[in-house]
XYZ file of C-alpha atoms in Angstrom:
709
model
C 0.410 -0.169 -0.122
C 1.535 2.883 -0.652
C 1.167 5.649 1.593
C 1.357 9.051 -0.692
C -1.702 10.526 0.569
C -0.723 10.483 4.281
C 1.134 14.096 5.424
C 4.794 12.513 6.060
C 5.738 15.394 6.529
C 4.102 15.466 10.234
C 7.233 14.377 11.209
C 9.485 16.257 10.525
C 7.304 19.485 12.040
C 6.626 17.235 14.983
C 5.174 19.202 18.390
C 4.221 16.321 20.586
C 6.917 12.938 20.294
C 6.132 10.108 21.634
C 8.294 7.766 22.432
C 6.906 4.256 23.409
C 9.248 0.990 25.182
C 11.512 4.500 26.643
C 14.580 4.566 28.734
C 16.423 5.725 31.296
C 19.141 4.454 29.734
C 20.552 6.583 27.109
C 23.289 3.056 26.125
C 20.450 2.241 24.244
C 18.109 2.146 21.145
C 15.015 2.600 23.646
C 16.963 5.589 25.393
C 19.128 7.237 22.799
C 15.601 8.938 21.565
C 14.864 10.666 23.812
C 18.649 11.918 25.202
C 18.611 13.025 21.189
C 15.906 15.174 22.322
C 16.575 16.516 24.916
C 20.615 17.066 24.117
C 18.960 19.456 20.788
C 16.741 21.061 22.872
C 13.213 19.539 21.253
C 11.142 21.928 22.499
C 7.946 20.773 21.549
C 5.644 18.250 23.921
C 7.332 14.780 24.487
C 5.924 11.450 26.594
C 8.059 8.260 27.021
C 5.666 5.688 27.145
C 6.502 2.447 29.848
C 5.708 1.202 32.606
C 8.071 0.533 34.761
C 9.183 4.416 35.000
C 7.475 7.473 35.753
C 10.338 9.983 35.194
C 12.439 9.671 31.568
C 15.278 12.202 31.223
C 13.438 14.798 33.214
C 9.634 14.307 30.762
C 7.499 12.407 32.975
C 6.670 8.627 32.169
C 3.569 6.429 30.956
C 2.189 3.736 31.600
C 0.882 3.459 28.695
C -0.845 4.557 25.663
C -4.363 4.783 25.938
C -3.214 6.914 29.488
C -2.139 10.098 27.153
C -3.110 13.774 27.330
C -3.233 14.261 24.065
C -2.261 12.658 20.630
C 0.360 13.166 19.676
C 1.840 13.660 15.690
C 4.554 10.853 16.090
C 5.039 8.180 17.894
C 8.397 6.088 17.602
C 7.932 2.134 18.982
C 11.057 0.609 20.574
C 9.735 -2.374 21.942
C 10.711 -6.121 21.509
C 9.687 -7.402 18.112
C 6.473 -9.541 20.184
C 5.483 -6.386 21.358
C 5.701 -4.163 18.276
C 1.787 -5.291 17.424
C 0.325 -4.736 20.087
C 1.469 -1.116 20.102
C 1.225 0.371 16.769
C -2.711 -1.027 17.927
C -3.252 1.119 20.794
C -2.010 3.613 18.574
C -4.038 2.766 16.418
C -6.804 2.906 18.292
C -5.168 6.768 20.431
C -5.595 8.325 16.802
C -2.295 8.351 16.271
C -1.678 8.508 12.424
C 2.694 8.340 11.894
C 5.078 6.012 13.706
C 8.248 5.068 13.324
C 8.835 1.319 14.636
C 12.734 0.754 14.895
C 12.481 -2.693 16.157
C 14.022 -5.614 14.238
C 13.405 -8.998 13.900
C 11.109 -9.099 11.040
C 11.900 -10.007 6.747
C 15.082 -9.620 7.000
C 14.950 -11.954 9.394
C 13.297 -14.638 6.438
C 10.844 -16.952 7.418
C 7.960 -16.477 10.579
C 9.539 -12.454 9.931
C 7.584 -12.205 6.593
C 4.698 -12.921 8.078
C 4.966 -10.858 11.258
C 6.327 -7.429 9.092
C 2.679 -8.399 7.172
C 0.828 -8.776 10.233
C 1.551 -5.118 10.911
C 1.153 -4.097 7.924
C -2.060 -5.148 7.538
C -2.670 -3.673 11.059
C -1.349 0.293 9.874
C -3.450 -0.135 7.542
C -6.818 -1.426 9.317
C -5.594 2.040 11.379
C -5.078 4.638 8.454
C -1.470 5.098 10.101
C 2.047 5.797 8.181
C 3.885 3.542 9.657
C 8.273 3.575 8.897
C 9.816 0.508 9.382
C 10.409 -1.690 10.855
C 14.678 -1.973 11.008
C 14.970 1.629 10.809
C 17.314 3.830 12.582
C 14.520 7.197 12.923
C 14.621 10.439 11.642
C 16.362 14.255 11.773
C 14.600 17.614 10.780
C 17.625 19.357 10.155
C 15.010 22.731 9.315
C 13.147 22.197 12.612
C 16.497 20.812 14.364
C 16.039 17.642 16.222
C 15.577 14.252 16.022
C 13.718 10.463 16.558
C 15.822 7.592 16.295
C 19.278 6.037 17.615
C 22.721 6.119 17.239
C 25.913 8.482 17.493
C 24.424 10.081 13.945
C 20.877 11.287 15.500
C 22.433 13.227 18.339
C 24.420 15.614 15.826
C 23.531 18.927 14.838
C 24.391 19.267 10.170
C 24.579 21.769 8.266
C 20.315 23.122 7.318
C 20.047 23.457 3.809
C 17.742 22.212 0.694
C 18.084 19.219 0.305
C 15.984 16.255 1.995
C 17.454 12.309 1.817
C 16.007 8.816 2.615
C 17.338 5.725 3.267
C 17.054 2.435 2.900
C 20.199 1.643 4.695
C 20.329 2.655 8.580
C 24.431 2.647 8.740
C 25.350 3.771 6.131
C 22.773 5.939 5.630
C 23.744 7.849 8.121
C 27.972 8.128 7.266
C 26.021 9.301 4.162
C 24.162 12.201 5.207
C 27.843 12.839 7.840
C 30.051 12.675 4.389
C 27.677 14.213 2.555
C 27.527 17.202 5.791
C 31.185 17.838 5.970
C 31.217 18.599 1.908
C 29.093 22.016 2.328
C 25.802 20.446 2.249
C 22.606 21.327 3.668
C 19.519 19.218 4.517
C 16.436 20.145 5.329
C 15.072 15.987 5.720
C 16.300 12.196 6.780
C 14.319 9.661 7.800
C 16.204 6.186 7.276
C 13.648 3.623 5.714
C 14.706 0.398 6.725
C 12.644 -1.950 5.274
C 10.237 0.044 3.928
C 7.295 -2.637 4.891
C 4.173 -0.236 4.749
C 6.097 3.900 3.832
C 8.758 3.250 1.457
C 11.252 5.518 -0.344
C 8.986 6.948 -3.795
C 6.340 7.976 -0.840
C 9.017 10.018 1.251
C 9.933 11.147 -3.004
C 6.554 12.380 -3.753
C 5.595 14.220 -0.750
C 9.004 16.062 -0.161
C 8.371 17.181 -3.955
C 5.245 18.954 -3.199
C 7.667 20.544 0.773
C 8.283 24.322 0.038
C 11.236 24.147 2.222
C 12.986 21.220 0.344
C 14.461 22.154 -2.680
C 16.415 18.221 -3.603
C 15.367 15.556 -2.707
C 18.137 11.951 -2.568
C 17.524 8.282 -1.739
C 19.832 5.443 -1.316
C 18.042 2.431 -2.581
C 18.727 -0.986 -2.605
C 15.595 -2.025 -3.890
C 11.785 -1.181 -4.718
C 9.331 -3.451 -3.403
C 6.675 0.114 -5.678
C 8.815 -0.428 -8.548
C 6.433 0.109 -10.973
C 5.802 3.953 -9.342
C 9.467 5.267 -10.263
C 8.692 6.240 -13.377
C 5.052 8.789 -11.979
C 6.799 9.314 -8.571
C 9.733 10.847 -11.337
C 7.200 12.873 -13.097
C 5.926 14.591 -10.050
C 8.871 15.470 -9.053
C 10.031 16.789 -11.994
C 6.866 18.609 -13.030
C 7.943 20.271 -9.458
C 11.397 21.732 -10.444
C 13.195 19.397 -7.790
C 16.543 17.342 -8.669
C 15.585 13.900 -7.699
C 19.698 12.231 -6.868
C 19.423 8.678 -6.788
C 22.337 5.896 -5.395
C 21.215 2.339 -6.558
C 22.710 -0.529 -5.036
C 22.365 -4.208 -5.527
C 22.907 -4.079 -9.122
C 25.674 -6.758 -8.949
C 24.716 -10.487 -8.868
C 26.746 -10.459 -5.319
C 24.645 -6.780 -4.308
C 21.426 -7.233 -5.554
C 22.041 -10.831 -2.749
C 22.705 -8.687 -0.587
C 20.297 -6.424 -0.624
C 17.513 -8.643 -0.513
C 19.399 -10.880 2.745
C 20.110 -7.164 4.289
C 15.717 -5.903 3.594
C 14.205 -8.092 2.324
C 13.767 -6.017 -0.997
C 14.420 -7.300 -3.941
C 17.136 -5.579 -6.009
C 15.431 -6.638 -9.904
C 15.950 -6.091 -12.731
C 19.001 -3.660 -13.384
C 18.280 -2.858 -17.452
C 14.588 -2.028 -16.559
C 16.011 -0.499 -13.204
C 18.421 1.811 -15.644
C 15.230 2.664 -17.847
C 12.960 3.144 -15.605
C 15.663 5.973 -13.965
C 16.147 7.548 -17.431
C 11.779 7.954 -17.786
C 12.254 9.518 -14.281
C 14.106 11.880 -14.846
C 16.340 10.522 -11.722
C 20.291 11.616 -12.264
C 21.545 8.193 -10.803
C 25.470 8.981 -8.133
C 27.428 6.048 -6.946
C 29.918 8.031 -3.968
C 29.437 10.759 -1.568
C 31.478 12.674 -3.377
C 29.916 11.519 -6.518
C 26.657 12.938 -4.930
C 27.904 16.720 -3.500
C 29.339 16.800 -6.845
C 26.347 16.688 -8.328
C 23.817 17.977 -5.892
C 26.841 21.425 -4.853
C 25.266 22.321 -9.307
C 21.856 21.549 -8.386
C 21.459 23.754 -6.482
C 23.483 26.674 -8.395
C 21.077 29.342 -8.581
C 21.796 29.533 -12.957
C 21.055 26.053 -15.043
C 21.795 26.159 -18.701
C 19.854 26.586 -20.948
C 20.846 23.961 -23.231
C 24.704 21.315 -23.354
C 27.580 24.062 -24.277
C 30.224 23.972 -22.503
C 32.451 27.067 -23.450
C 35.986 26.178 -21.110
C 37.929 28.823 -20.411
C 41.792 27.907 -18.033
C 44.869 28.778 -16.965
C 46.798 26.068 -17.222
C 46.413 24.402 -20.918
C 46.419 21.107 -19.346
C 43.802 21.643 -16.737
C 41.203 22.243 -19.246
C 42.101 19.575 -21.928
C 41.640 17.394 -18.798
C 37.794 18.392 -18.232
C 36.972 18.357 -22.195
C 37.381 15.296 -21.827
C 34.801 15.269 -19.400
C 32.499 16.804 -20.939
C 31.771 14.665 -23.534
C 30.920 11.591 -21.676
C 28.771 14.349 -19.061
C 26.405 14.981 -22.341
C 28.437 18.161 -22.676
C 29.413 19.704 -26.475
C 32.800 22.089 -26.373
C 31.382 24.965 -29.725
C 33.734 27.079 -31.191
C 32.674 30.411 -30.467
C 31.829 32.444 -32.791
C 33.811 35.320 -35.244
C 32.413 38.140 -32.909
C 33.183 36.681 -30.038
C 37.103 35.647 -31.593
C 38.139 39.044 -32.740
C 37.185 40.165 -29.251
C 39.085 38.229 -28.138
C 42.538 38.754 -30.269
C 41.642 42.445 -29.622
C 42.315 42.009 -25.716
C 44.507 38.216 -25.562
C 48.272 38.180 -26.446
C 48.886 36.751 -29.150
C 50.073 33.819 -29.062
C 46.552 32.556 -26.762
C 44.630 29.685 -26.917
C 41.667 31.152 -28.417
C 40.041 27.201 -29.440
C 37.475 25.522 -27.668
C 39.222 25.380 -24.532
C 40.566 28.625 -24.165
C 43.580 28.279 -22.788
C 44.018 32.439 -22.073
C 47.496 31.834 -20.078
C 48.788 33.057 -17.109
C 49.890 35.928 -17.688
C 46.180 37.567 -17.949
C 46.274 36.778 -13.503
C 47.561 39.829 -12.745
C 45.679 41.852 -15.152
C 41.419 43.266 -14.051
C 40.839 44.105 -17.158
C 41.382 41.317 -19.445
C 40.301 39.094 -17.723
C 37.260 40.379 -16.669
C 36.419 42.129 -20.443
C 37.974 38.318 -21.533
C 35.493 35.845 -19.603
C 32.386 38.896 -19.372
C 32.969 37.861 -23.998
C 32.571 34.034 -23.634
C 29.878 33.344 -21.074
C 27.564 36.698 -23.006
C 28.733 34.638 -27.141
C 25.512 33.547 -28.415
C 27.093 29.847 -29.073
C 27.907 29.383 -25.266
C 25.757 27.883 -22.104
C 27.276 27.590 -19.326
C 30.857 28.334 -18.261
C 33.830 26.451 -16.808
C 36.747 28.434 -15.337
C 40.124 26.097 -14.248
C 41.962 28.023 -11.548
C 44.299 25.615 -11.321
C 46.183 26.039 -8.014
C 46.880 29.167 -7.530
C 45.803 31.008 -4.279
C 47.393 33.865 -1.857
C 46.075 37.665 -2.582
C 46.294 36.994 -5.952
C 43.571 33.659 -6.279
C 41.601 35.884 -3.898
C 41.583 38.327 -6.143
C 40.120 36.236 -9.468
C 38.054 34.613 -7.791
C 36.916 37.535 -7.004
C 36.877 38.196 -11.047
C 35.862 35.378 -11.250
C 32.476 36.042 -9.166
C 31.705 39.706 -10.783
C 31.430 38.039 -14.026
C 29.171 35.660 -13.220
C 26.640 36.967 -11.025
C 26.201 40.260 -14.254
C 24.885 36.604 -16.020
C 21.720 34.358 -15.743
C 24.465 31.537 -17.345
C 26.305 29.182 -14.483
C 29.492 29.505 -14.415
C 31.713 26.616 -12.255
C 35.026 26.755 -11.238
C 38.030 24.424 -10.982
C 40.111 25.526 -8.046
C 42.656 23.734 -5.988
C 44.449 26.608 -3.572
C 45.929 26.637 -0.283
C 43.196 26.820 1.822
C 44.348 28.449 4.422
C 45.642 31.730 2.301
C 42.567 31.701 0.219
C 39.751 31.126 1.964
C 38.096 34.719 1.949
C 38.378 33.283 -2.609
C 36.867 30.167 -1.581
C 34.434 32.983 -0.094
C 33.985 34.612 -2.267
C 32.866 31.990 -5.056
C 30.320 31.122 -2.638
C 28.041 34.532 -2.579
C 27.783 34.303 -6.421
C 26.433 31.257 -5.880
C 28.917 30.162 -8.077
C 30.497 25.359 -7.731
C 33.586 24.649 -7.068
C 35.491 21.750 -7.359
C 38.738 20.566 -7.009
C 39.344 18.959 -9.926
C 38.552 19.751 -13.879
C 36.648 16.619 -13.783
C 34.223 16.721 -11.219
C 33.805 20.554 -12.468
C 32.323 18.336 -15.936
C 30.489 15.989 -13.294
C 28.459 19.304 -12.510
C 27.992 21.204 -15.025
C 26.446 17.204 -16.421
C 24.134 17.074 -13.524
C 22.858 20.402 -14.351
C 22.583 19.682 -18.088
C 21.000 15.906 -17.289
C 18.931 17.787 -15.080
C 17.322 20.941 -17.374
C 16.627 17.480 -20.473
C 14.663 15.996 -18.187
C 12.596 18.303 -17.479
C 12.533 19.582 -21.450
C 11.663 15.939 -22.273
C 8.696 15.817 -19.449
C 7.214 19.108 -20.781
C 6.727 17.983 -24.539
C 5.436 14.548 -23.033
C 2.991 15.777 -21.438
C 1.538 17.194 -24.722
C 1.807 13.636 -26.426
C -0.535 11.843 -26.465
C -0.979 8.371 -25.176
C -1.987 5.162 -28.427
C -4.554 2.847 -26.550
C -6.438 0.544 -28.127
C -9.393 -2.034 -27.404
C -10.200 -5.382 -28.065
C -12.880 -7.232 -25.555
C -13.573 -10.057 -27.404
C -8.938 -10.749 -27.434
C -9.083 -9.995 -23.613
C -11.770 -12.792 -23.116
C -9.693 -15.056 -25.665
C -6.572 -14.814 -23.361
C -8.071 -14.948 -20.259
C -9.298 -18.426 -21.583
C -6.177 -18.919 -22.729
C -3.950 -22.183 -21.284
C -0.717 -22.486 -23.205
C 1.232 -19.660 -24.511
C 0.143 -18.060 -27.964
C 2.167 -20.221 -31.189
C 3.254 -18.230 -33.749
C 0.720 -18.312 -36.149
C -1.825 -17.532 -33.409
C 0.778 -15.011 -31.984
C 0.895 -12.485 -35.237
C -3.176 -13.072 -36.050
C -3.331 -10.776 -32.606
C 0.018 -8.742 -34.005
C -2.681 -8.215 -37.195
C -5.327 -7.420 -34.955
C -3.782 -4.599 -32.928
C -2.546 -3.168 -36.564
C 1.186 -4.397 -36.471
C 1.890 -5.381 -40.374
C 3.041 -9.859 -39.989
C 3.749 -12.153 -42.807
C 1.218 -13.222 -45.387
C 0.263 -16.352 -44.082
C -1.040 -19.344 -43.641
C -2.489 -23.044 -41.893
C -1.965 -26.241 -44.177
C -2.605 -29.724 -42.311
C -1.688 -31.646 -45.208
C 1.445 -30.541 -48.292
C -0.942 -30.930 -51.265
C -2.666 -27.268 -48.650
C 0.309 -26.606 -48.390
C 0.830 -26.454 -52.146
C -1.619 -24.414 -52.478
C -1.264 -21.305 -50.564
C 2.248 -21.467 -51.594
C 0.708 -20.889 -54.560
C -1.412 -18.463 -53.292
C 1.283 -16.529 -51.435
C 3.830 -16.383 -54.338
C 6.992 -18.494 -54.805
C 9.163 -18.543 -52.725
C 7.988 -19.381 -48.945
C 9.647 -20.005 -46.330
C 7.683 -24.079 -43.724
C 7.270 -23.415 -40.230
C 5.760 -26.677 -37.769
C 3.669 -24.870 -35.531
C 2.980 -26.282 -31.961
C 2.792 -24.778 -28.509
C 4.743 -27.251 -27.045
C 7.990 -26.784 -29.633
C 9.267 -23.524 -28.839
C 12.006 -23.158 -30.881
C 11.850 -24.291 -34.232
C 14.613 -24.532 -35.478
C 16.851 -26.448 -32.989
C 14.095 -29.085 -33.690
C 14.721 -28.981 -37.191
C 10.775 -27.550 -37.674
C 11.778 -24.661 -41.179
C 12.636 -24.824 -44.071
C 12.923 -21.544 -45.894
C 12.840 -20.303 -49.422
C 11.132 -22.718 -50.657
C 10.589 -21.637 -54.825
C 8.269 -24.609 -56.128
C 5.318 -27.385 -55.820
C 8.188 -30.202 -55.633
C 10.722 -28.094 -52.419
C 7.507 -27.423 -51.194
C 5.616 -31.425 -50.352
C 9.356 -32.771 -49.960
C 10.255 -29.717 -46.695
C 5.995 -29.935 -45.007
C 7.333 -34.246 -44.632
C 10.642 -33.431 -43.363
C 9.206 -30.741 -41.163
C 6.816 -32.753 -39.359
C 9.499 -36.129 -40.064
C 11.435 -33.797 -37.630
C 9.223 -32.236 -34.999
C 7.918 -36.134 -34.042
C 11.594 -36.856 -33.831
C 12.376 -34.003 -30.659
C 9.164 -33.800 -29.379
C 7.294 -37.066 -29.604
C 4.414 -36.118 -27.823
C 4.372 -33.054 -29.078
C 0.378 -31.487 -30.038
C 1.222 -30.480 -33.855
C -1.064 -27.716 -35.694
C 0.249 -27.891 -38.606
C 2.625 -26.658 -40.856
C 2.669 -23.031 -41.290
C 2.723 -21.547 -44.508
C 4.640 -18.209 -45.107
C 6.150 -15.746 -47.533
C 9.498 -14.215 -47.767
C 10.955 -11.202 -46.794
C 12.772 -9.351 -48.596
C 16.355 -7.344 -46.848
C 15.676 -5.435 -44.292
C 17.691 -5.097 -40.927
C 16.753 -6.753 -38.495
C 15.595 -6.092 -34.990
C 13.587 -7.623 -32.022
C 11.008 -5.663 -30.250
C 9.514 -7.759 -27.012
C 6.852 -6.775 -23.563
C 8.498 -8.574 -20.538
C 5.571 -8.213 -17.634
C 7.518 -7.863 -14.766
C 6.135 -8.637 -10.983
C 8.376 -5.512 -10.142
C 7.953 -2.954 -12.828
C 5.068 -4.269 -14.089
C 4.637 -3.372 -18.371
C 8.107 -2.450 -20.174
C 9.025 -2.893 -23.191
C 12.278 -3.389 -24.957
C 14.418 -3.164 -29.091
C 17.020 -3.509 -30.056
C 18.999 -4.479 -33.841
C 18.455 -8.778 -33.607
C 21.141 -11.579 -33.647
C 23.784 -10.923 -32.733
C 23.106 -7.505 -31.928
C 20.383 -8.572 -29.384
C 21.957 -11.973 -28.270
C 26.023 -10.968 -27.837
C 26.365 -7.643 -27.333
C 22.971 -6.860 -25.560
C 22.836 -3.983 -27.061
C 18.579 -2.776 -27.175
C 16.556 0.039 -25.021
C 13.851 -0.480 -22.743
C 10.414 1.998 -21.965
C 8.470 1.426 -18.954
C 4.768 1.537 -20.537
C 2.575 3.387 -21.154
C 4.789 5.711 -24.032
C 4.115 8.675 -26.433
C 6.155 8.834 -29.847
C 8.500 10.764 -29.046
C 10.479 7.865 -26.413
C 9.414 5.178 -28.992
C 12.363 7.436 -31.264
C 14.983 7.799 -28.401
C 14.449 3.548 -27.677
C 15.321 3.820 -31.526
C 18.179 6.196 -31.473
C 19.731 5.312 -28.060
C 21.269 1.754 -29.318
C 25.262 2.015 -30.276
C 24.306 0.169 -33.617
C 21.358 2.888 -33.881
C 24.236 3.820 -37.539
C 22.970 0.581 -39.158
C 19.482 1.532 -39.223
C 20.649 5.532 -40.672
C 22.313 4.207 -43.908
C 25.930 3.091 -42.661
C 28.272 3.174 -44.918
C 26.310 3.092 -48.414
C 23.293 1.047 -46.930
C 19.581 2.682 -47.560
C 18.012 4.458 -44.196
C 15.427 2.696 -42.790
C 12.344 2.972 -42.704
C 12.204 4.657 -39.018
C 9.123 5.317 -38.847
C 6.761 2.252 -39.663
C 9.582 1.085 -36.120
C 8.404 3.492 -34.115
C 4.780 2.794 -35.611
C 4.894 -0.768 -34.583
C 6.263 0.014 -31.066
C 3.945 2.331 -30.218
C 1.172 -0.422 -31.513
C 2.532 -2.523 -29.667
C 2.878 -0.804 -26.899
C -1.024 -0.657 -27.055
C -1.569 -3.950 -27.863
C 0.363 -5.018 -24.438
C -1.361 -2.307 -21.906
C -5.144 -3.305 -23.007
C -3.584 -6.887 -22.942
C -1.508 -6.877 -19.805
C -3.206 -8.164 -16.960
C -3.205 -11.889 -19.371
C 0.002 -11.735 -20.919
C 3.645 -12.650 -19.437
C 5.641 -11.400 -22.519
C 6.187 -10.960 -26.031
C 8.362 -11.495 -28.844
C 8.903 -10.627 -31.826
C 11.734 -11.727 -33.645
C 12.806 -10.862 -36.105
C 11.524 -7.682 -37.621
C 12.504 -6.531 -40.097
C 12.645 -2.885 -41.121
C 13.372 -2.688 -44.852
C 13.981 0.545 -46.240
C 12.613 4.515 -45.591
C 9.287 4.297 -46.712
C 8.279 0.945 -47.600
C 7.468 -0.401 -43.592
C 8.507 -2.742 -42.034
C 7.388 -6.887 -41.373
C 7.103 -9.312 -38.380
C 8.469 -12.379 -39.604
C 8.055 -14.567 -36.457
C 6.277 -13.655 -33.248
C 6.250 -15.715 -28.997
C 3.003 -14.481 -27.600
C 3.773 -15.904 -23.136
C 0.313 -17.204 -21.424
C 0.030 -15.035 -17.845
C -0.872 -17.838 -15.611
């Protein structure tokens, strides 16, 4: 159950807190939350609950939840696992709507723990409780200056800022929070989510998207039980104009196993996760420094309108290094306009390098007017969307002066200006402060500067795609008879049945007919037109070629008769007990590029569509793209263009361009079919789909549809 409908923000502004199972021992998980509240100076009402005490850390202690004088905003349950459900029910009876369960011993233990956790979910749902955990460490309201959790990090104070973060991992999430704080990032909310039995990371993302105090969301996750919501939640936060930085671990086989055993979450399929994150506009990070570098840029007051970067450097080497890392980040270094170049020639020495990256040389560092003029000319060039300035290791008063000049230029433009600069902090802090005050992100290395700029453009591009997608229609269709037929099907569809269904939804298929004798096969071949292919049709033989059940290029009646007999004999030998529905007589497909289309109905993600080149490109290179359904035309076009071997469709080495428009049409029709029949199908494969030269369309030569049982 999603708890997005609850006011999850209420926890982070709680004016009254109950701690169930309160201890007078500050070293225990049941005592630390109270100790932290006291030490952080929490000004709201605190209600310790434990029948053994009358007072805990100076607060009156109550024997049970029912005895509380009011309904607190949030309750933390810190009792043994066997007592949690009774205390959760007591919260429900009292009317407490926000509950954090820090107790472990549930689904992460397997066995009976899974059933016990489900009982908690059922109880929370019965009373309309938004439950965090179990097996989590608590929460921190940095904005309000208090915490409700156990562990030393919950007793610390953090920089206030616009970032709200959740973590499925308790101890490591705390570490990330502390390291990010040390890197200069400021936080608003932090939530340890643990097992996410009911309330999930995605619920928090959705709530924080609507939180006026949150400007950026960060999620550390091992797996999503509600992965089918990733795209919708991501689009929601994009529409709110907020970046979502996502750190997903468990992408390797070993990592996925560890994640499942740690928080009872499934790691899921890495390819589907990647597709969902891309559609959601989430920005993936892989380490704390990576997180800090991207967040620093995204929190800048100025964002780019395009991916074009001007790199300005005092050191040629630093400029080249930064330029090398721009392309992988999706950035380009355009040449400056001739007008700008001519103006720069009047300012810079003749040995300055004016090709982007632009080397203004170290001689300019003492010439304020020339450096400021050069920077203004470059950043204002119409071909430039953002500017990176490499100040090398200039330190002391000179470094401070350079930084102040860069800050002055940055404040006079609406384009982002970023700085790569590693100086002697002791003598240059005033320069760092000048950049910070001007909203100029500063990085120790050119590589990290490129990472920050890449994140800026990635977010802007994702927001644009979402705005465009919202204006595009999604192709829908309805075939009630087909849904009824599949609802009663007991076996996967044969190729003949599958292609009949595809044709019913408008997908082009080969001309074909089902024969039950050699004579009938000859008649059908003549009607279709030689040459033809023959294939065995059996629900029990999925791999027809391996069974000797395929013959192609049959150009006359004798060849068809012989092939028919051979196919039946081979099929009977390969699978003696197989049901043979007949032999498919099929038109041969003229030349074209072989591609593969497919649909999977994943237990975590729901319906996803796949595209790739056929043959070895799909099987060996795994050169495929995925999208979660539904999709629009622009998303289908992006699927086709993003595979590494797209050049083979685009007329590589003098070959004719393939009919990509017809291919995109077919992807959309397959998506519409999948959405209409999704509850009845587990998978679809069209392999191969031949894409003919531009203007000649596509045709499906083989297909398999698996029934969801």
